[in-house]
mmCIF file of N, CA and C in Angstrom:
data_model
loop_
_atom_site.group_PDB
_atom_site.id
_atom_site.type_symbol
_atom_site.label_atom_id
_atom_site.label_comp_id
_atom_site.label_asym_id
_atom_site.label_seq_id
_atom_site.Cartn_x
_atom_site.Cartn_y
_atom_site.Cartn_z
ATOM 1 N N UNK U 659 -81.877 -43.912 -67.419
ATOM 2 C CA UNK U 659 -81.146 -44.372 -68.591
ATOM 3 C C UNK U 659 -80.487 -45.711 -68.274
ATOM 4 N N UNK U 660 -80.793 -46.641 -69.254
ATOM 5 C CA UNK U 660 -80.115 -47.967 -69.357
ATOM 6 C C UNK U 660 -78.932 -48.098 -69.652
ATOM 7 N N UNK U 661 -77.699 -48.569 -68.589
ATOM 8 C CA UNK U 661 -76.248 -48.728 -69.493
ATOM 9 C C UNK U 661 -76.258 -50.164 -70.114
ATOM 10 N N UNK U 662 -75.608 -50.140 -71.059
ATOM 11 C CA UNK U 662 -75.422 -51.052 -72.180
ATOM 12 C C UNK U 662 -74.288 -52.092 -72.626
ATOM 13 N N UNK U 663 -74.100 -53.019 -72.137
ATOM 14 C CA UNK U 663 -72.744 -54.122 -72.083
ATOM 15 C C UNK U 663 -72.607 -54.508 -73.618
ATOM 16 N N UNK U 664 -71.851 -54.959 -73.518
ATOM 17 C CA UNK U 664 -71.312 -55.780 -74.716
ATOM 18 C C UNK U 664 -70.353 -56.256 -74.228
ATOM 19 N N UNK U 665 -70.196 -58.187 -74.966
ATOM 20 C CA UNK U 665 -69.461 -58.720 -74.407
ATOM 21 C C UNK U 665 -68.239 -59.605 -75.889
ATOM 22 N N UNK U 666 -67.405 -59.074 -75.196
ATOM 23 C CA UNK U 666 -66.258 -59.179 -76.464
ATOM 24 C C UNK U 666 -64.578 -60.377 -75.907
ATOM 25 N N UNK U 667 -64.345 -60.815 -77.133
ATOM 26 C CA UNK U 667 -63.077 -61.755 -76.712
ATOM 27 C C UNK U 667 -61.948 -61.011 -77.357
ATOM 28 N N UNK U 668 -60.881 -61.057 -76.349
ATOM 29 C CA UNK U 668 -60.042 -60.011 -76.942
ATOM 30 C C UNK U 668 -58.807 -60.946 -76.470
ATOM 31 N N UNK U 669 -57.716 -60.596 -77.512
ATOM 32 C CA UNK U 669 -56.354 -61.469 -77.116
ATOM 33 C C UNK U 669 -55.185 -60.459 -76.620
ATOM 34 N N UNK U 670 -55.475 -61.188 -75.018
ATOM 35 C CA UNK U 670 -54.962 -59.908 -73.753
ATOM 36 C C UNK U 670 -53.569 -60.550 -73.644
ATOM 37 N N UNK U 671 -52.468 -59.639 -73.365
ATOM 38 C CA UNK U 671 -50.886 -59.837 -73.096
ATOM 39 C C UNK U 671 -50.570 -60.591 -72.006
ATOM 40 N N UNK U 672 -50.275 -62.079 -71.976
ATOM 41 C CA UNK U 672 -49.906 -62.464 -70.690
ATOM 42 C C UNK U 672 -49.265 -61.689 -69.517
ATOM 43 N N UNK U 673 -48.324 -60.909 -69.924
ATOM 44 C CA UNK U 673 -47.444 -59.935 -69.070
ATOM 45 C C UNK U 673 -48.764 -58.938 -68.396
ATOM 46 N N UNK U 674 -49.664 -58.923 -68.657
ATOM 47 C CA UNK U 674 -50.741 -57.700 -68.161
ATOM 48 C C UNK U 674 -51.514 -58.534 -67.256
ATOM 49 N N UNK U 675 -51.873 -59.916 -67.181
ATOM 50 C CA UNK U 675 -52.877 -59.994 -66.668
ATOM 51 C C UNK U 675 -52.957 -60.074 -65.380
ATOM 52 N N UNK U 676 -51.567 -60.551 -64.085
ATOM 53 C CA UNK U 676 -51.573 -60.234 -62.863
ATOM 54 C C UNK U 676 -52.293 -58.521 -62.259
ATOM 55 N N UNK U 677 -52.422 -57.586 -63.561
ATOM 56 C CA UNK U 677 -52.515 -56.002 -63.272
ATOM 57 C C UNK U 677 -53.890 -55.922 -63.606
ATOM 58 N N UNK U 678 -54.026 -57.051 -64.499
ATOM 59 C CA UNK U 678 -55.822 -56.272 -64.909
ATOM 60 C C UNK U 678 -57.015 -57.425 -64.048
ATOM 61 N N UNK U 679 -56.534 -58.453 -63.852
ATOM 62 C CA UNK U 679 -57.029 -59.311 -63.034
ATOM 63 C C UNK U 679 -56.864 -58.836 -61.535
ATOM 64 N N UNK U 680 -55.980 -58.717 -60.865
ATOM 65 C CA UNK U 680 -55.357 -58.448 -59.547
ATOM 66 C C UNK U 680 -55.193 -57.392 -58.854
ATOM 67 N N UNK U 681 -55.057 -56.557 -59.798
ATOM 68 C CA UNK U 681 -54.232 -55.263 -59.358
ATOM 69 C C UNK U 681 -52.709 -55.033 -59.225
ATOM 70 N N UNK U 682 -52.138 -55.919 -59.642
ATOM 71 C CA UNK U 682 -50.492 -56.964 -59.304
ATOM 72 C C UNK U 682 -49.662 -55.830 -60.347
ATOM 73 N N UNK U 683 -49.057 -54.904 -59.568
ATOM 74 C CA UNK U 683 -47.975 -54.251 -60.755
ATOM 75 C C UNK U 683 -46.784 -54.745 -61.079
ATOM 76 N N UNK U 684 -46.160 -56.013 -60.036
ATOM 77 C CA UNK U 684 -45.261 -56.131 -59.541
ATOM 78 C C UNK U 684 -44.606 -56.386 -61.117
ATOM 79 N N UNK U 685 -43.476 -56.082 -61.499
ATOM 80 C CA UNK U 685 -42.822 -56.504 -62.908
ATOM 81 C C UNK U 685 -43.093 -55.607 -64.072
ATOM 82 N N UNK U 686 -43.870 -54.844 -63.863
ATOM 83 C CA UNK U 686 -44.210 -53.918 -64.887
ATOM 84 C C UNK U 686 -43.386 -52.617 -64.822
ATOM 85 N N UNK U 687 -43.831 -51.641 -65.771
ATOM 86 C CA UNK U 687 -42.903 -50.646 -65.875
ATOM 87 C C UNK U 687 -43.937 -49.829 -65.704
ATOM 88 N N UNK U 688 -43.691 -48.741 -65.744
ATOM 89 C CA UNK U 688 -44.771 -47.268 -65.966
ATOM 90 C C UNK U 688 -45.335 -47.215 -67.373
ATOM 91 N N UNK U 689 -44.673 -47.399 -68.233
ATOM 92 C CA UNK U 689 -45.241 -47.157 -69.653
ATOM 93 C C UNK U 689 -46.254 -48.423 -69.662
ATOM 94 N N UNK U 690 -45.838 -49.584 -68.986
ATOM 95 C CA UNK U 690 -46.518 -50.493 -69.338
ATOM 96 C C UNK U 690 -47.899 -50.781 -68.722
ATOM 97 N N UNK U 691 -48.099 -49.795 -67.523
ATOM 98 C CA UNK U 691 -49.258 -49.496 -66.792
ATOM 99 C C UNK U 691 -49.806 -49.088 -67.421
ATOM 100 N N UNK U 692 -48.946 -47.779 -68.099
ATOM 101 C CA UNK U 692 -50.454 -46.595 -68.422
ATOM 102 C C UNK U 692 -50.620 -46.969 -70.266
ATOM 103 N N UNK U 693 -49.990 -48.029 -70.777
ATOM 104 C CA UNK U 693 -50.465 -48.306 -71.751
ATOM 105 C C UNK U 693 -52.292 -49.324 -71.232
ATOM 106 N N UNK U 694 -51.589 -50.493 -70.484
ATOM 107 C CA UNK U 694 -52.700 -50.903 -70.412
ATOM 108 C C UNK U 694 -54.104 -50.080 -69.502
ATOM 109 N N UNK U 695 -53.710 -49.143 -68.719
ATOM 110 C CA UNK U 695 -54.872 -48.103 -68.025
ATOM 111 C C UNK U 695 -55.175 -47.394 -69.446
ATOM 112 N N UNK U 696 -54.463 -47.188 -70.156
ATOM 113 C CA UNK U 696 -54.954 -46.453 -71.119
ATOM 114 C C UNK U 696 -56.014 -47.139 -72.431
ATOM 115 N N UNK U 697 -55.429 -48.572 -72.059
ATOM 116 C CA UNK U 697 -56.399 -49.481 -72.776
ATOM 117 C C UNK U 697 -58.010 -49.574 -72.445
ATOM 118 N N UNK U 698 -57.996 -49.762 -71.047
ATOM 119 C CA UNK U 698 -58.685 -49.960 -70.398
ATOM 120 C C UNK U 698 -60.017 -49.084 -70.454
ATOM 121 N N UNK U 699 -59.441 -47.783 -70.221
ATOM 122 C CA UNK U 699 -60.274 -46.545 -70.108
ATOM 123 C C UNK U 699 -60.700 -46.302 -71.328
ATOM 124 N N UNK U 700 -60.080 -46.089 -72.653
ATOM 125 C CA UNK U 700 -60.434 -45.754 -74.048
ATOM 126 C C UNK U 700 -61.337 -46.519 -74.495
ATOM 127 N N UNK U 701 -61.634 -47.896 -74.030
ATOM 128 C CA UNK U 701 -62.677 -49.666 -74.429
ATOM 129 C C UNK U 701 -63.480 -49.534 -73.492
ATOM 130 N N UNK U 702 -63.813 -48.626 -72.330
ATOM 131 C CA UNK U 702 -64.615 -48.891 -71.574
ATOM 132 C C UNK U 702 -64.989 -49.635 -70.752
ATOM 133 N N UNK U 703 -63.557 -50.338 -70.574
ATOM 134 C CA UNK U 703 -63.589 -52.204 -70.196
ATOM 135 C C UNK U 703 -64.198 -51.991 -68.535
ATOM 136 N N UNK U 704 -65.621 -53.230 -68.198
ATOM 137 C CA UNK U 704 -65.626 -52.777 -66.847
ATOM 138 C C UNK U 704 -65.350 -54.361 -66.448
ATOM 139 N N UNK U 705 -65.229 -55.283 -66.845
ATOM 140 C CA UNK U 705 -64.571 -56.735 -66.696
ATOM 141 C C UNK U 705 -63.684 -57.339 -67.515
ATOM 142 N N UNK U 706 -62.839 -58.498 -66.800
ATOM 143 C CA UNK U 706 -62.191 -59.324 -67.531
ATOM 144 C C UNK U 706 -62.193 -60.618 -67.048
ATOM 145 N N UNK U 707 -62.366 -61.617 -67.568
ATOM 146 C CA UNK U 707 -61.627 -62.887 -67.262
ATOM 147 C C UNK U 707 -61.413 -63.787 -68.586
ATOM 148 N N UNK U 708 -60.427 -64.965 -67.978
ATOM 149 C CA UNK U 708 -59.595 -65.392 -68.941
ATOM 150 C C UNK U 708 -60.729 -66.055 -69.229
ATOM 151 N N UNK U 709 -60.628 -66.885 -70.623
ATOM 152 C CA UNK U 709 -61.240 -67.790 -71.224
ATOM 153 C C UNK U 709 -60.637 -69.254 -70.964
ATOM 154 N N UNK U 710 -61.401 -69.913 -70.354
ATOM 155 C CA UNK U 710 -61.099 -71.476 -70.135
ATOM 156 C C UNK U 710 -61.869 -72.382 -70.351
ATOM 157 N N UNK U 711 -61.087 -73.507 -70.716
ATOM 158 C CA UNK U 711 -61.891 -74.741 -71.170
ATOM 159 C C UNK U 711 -62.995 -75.408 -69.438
ATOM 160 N N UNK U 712 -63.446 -76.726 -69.758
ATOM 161 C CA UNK U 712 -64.056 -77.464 -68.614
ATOM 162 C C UNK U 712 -63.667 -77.476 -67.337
ATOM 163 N N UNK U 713 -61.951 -77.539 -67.624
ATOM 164 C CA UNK U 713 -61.506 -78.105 -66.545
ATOM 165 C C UNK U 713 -60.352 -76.720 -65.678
ATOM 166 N N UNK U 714 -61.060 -75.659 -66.124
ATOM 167 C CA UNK U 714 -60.739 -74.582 -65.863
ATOM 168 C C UNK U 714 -58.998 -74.153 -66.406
ATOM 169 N N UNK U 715 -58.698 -74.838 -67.043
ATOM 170 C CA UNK U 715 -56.857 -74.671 -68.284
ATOM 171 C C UNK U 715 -57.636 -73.451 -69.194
ATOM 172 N N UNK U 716 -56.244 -72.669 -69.415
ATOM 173 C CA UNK U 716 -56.548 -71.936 -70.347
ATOM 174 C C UNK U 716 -54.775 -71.743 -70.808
ATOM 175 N N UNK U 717 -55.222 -71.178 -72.506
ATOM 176 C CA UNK U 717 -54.029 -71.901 -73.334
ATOM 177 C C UNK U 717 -53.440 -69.900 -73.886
ATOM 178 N N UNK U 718 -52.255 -70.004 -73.473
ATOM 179 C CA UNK U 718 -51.487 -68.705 -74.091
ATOM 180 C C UNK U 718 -51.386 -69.703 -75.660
ATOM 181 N N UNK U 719 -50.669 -68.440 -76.411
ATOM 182 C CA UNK U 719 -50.431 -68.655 -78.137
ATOM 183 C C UNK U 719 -49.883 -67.470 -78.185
ATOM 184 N N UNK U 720 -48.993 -67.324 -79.254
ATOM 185 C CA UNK U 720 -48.536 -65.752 -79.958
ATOM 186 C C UNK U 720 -48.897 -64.830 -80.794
ATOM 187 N N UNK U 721 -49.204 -63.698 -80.509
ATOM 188 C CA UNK U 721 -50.317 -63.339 -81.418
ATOM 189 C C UNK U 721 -49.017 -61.549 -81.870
ATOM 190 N N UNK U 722 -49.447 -61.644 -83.059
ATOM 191 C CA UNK U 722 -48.865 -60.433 -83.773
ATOM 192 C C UNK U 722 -49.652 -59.512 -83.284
ATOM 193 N N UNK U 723 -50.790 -59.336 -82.729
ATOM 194 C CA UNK U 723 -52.170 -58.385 -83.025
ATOM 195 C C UNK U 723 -52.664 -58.547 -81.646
ATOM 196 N N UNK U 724 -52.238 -58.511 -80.684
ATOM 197 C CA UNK U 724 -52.511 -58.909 -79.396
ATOM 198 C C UNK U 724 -53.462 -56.588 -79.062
ATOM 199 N N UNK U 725 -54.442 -57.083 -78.415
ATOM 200 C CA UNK U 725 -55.504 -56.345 -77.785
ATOM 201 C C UNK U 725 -54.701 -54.770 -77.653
ATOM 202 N N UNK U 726 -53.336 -54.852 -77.189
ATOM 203 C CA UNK U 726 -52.499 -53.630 -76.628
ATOM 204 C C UNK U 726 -51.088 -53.864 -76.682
ATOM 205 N N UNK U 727 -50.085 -53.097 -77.110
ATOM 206 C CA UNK U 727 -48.656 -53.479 -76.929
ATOM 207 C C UNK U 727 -48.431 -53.891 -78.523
ATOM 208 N N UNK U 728 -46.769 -54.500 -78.635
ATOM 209 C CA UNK U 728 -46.408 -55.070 -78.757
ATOM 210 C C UNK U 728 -46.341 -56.874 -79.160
ATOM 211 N N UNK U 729 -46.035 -57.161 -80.117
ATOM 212 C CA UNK U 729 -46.351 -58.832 -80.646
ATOM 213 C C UNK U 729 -45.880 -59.367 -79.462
ATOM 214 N N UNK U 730 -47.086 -60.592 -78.716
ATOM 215 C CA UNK U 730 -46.571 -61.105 -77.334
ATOM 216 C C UNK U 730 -47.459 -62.800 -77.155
ATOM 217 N N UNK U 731 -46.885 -63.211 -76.451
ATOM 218 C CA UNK U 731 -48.067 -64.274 -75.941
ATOM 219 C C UNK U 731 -49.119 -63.719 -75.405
ATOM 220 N N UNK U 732 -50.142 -64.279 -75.784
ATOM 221 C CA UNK U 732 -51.373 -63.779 -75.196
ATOM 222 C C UNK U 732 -52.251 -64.645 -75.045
ATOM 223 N N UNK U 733 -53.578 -64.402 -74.139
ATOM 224 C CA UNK U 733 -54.557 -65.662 -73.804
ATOM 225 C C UNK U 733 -55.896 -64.934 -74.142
ATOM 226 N N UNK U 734 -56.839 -65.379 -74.548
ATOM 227 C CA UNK U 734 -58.167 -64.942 -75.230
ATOM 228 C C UNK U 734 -58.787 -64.478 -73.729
ATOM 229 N N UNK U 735 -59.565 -63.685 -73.598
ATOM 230 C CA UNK U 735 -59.925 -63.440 -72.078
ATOM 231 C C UNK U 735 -61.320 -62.269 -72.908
ATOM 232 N N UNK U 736 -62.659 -62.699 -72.065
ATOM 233 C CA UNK U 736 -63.516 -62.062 -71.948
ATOM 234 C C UNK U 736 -63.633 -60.917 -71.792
ATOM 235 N N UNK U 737 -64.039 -59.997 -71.982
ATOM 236 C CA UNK U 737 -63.844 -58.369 -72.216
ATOM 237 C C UNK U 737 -65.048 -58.282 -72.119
ATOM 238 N N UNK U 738 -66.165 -57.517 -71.054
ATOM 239 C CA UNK U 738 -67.058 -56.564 -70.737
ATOM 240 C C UNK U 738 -67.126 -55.292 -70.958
ATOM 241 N N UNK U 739 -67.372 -54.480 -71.884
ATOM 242 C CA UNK U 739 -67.694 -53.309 -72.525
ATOM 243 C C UNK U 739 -68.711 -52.369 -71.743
ATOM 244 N N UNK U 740 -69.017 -51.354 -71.303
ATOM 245 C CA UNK U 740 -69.997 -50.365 -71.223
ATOM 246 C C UNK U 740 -69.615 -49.181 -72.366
ATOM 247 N N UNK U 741 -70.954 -49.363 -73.395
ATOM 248 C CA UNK U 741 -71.264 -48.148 -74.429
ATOM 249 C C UNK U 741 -72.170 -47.519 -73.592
#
């Protein structure tokens, strides 16, 4: 059986991404782990990286509707799917 990607842009919480990039909990809370583990696992997510221009910059903005959480700054970041 063939697994199946899909590749999606999703507007991820600045505050998350040392944890989903890194492994970096440092600053986080518990709720705020297992919200985003809980993100994680429910989307199937098996990658991430940020979205950047040429010169490798990439631009936070505020988003009401941010991927998980709470209205926050967030940065557009690549999302790898397994259906």
């Amino acid at each position: 059986k063939r697994l199946s990607m899909e590749l999606f842009i999703e507007a991820i919480p600045t505050w998350s991404l040392g944890y989903l990039i890194n492994s970096d909990a440092t600053g986080l809370t518990d709720e705020e782990i297992n919200l985003i583990d809980n993100w994680y696992k429910e989307n199937k997510v098996t990658d991430i990286s940020i979205v950047t221009d040429r010169e490798g910059e990439w631009f936070p903005y505020f988003s009401h509707y941010p991927a998980f959480g709470l209205p926050a700054e967030v940065v557009d970041c690549h999302i790898m799917l397994s259906q």
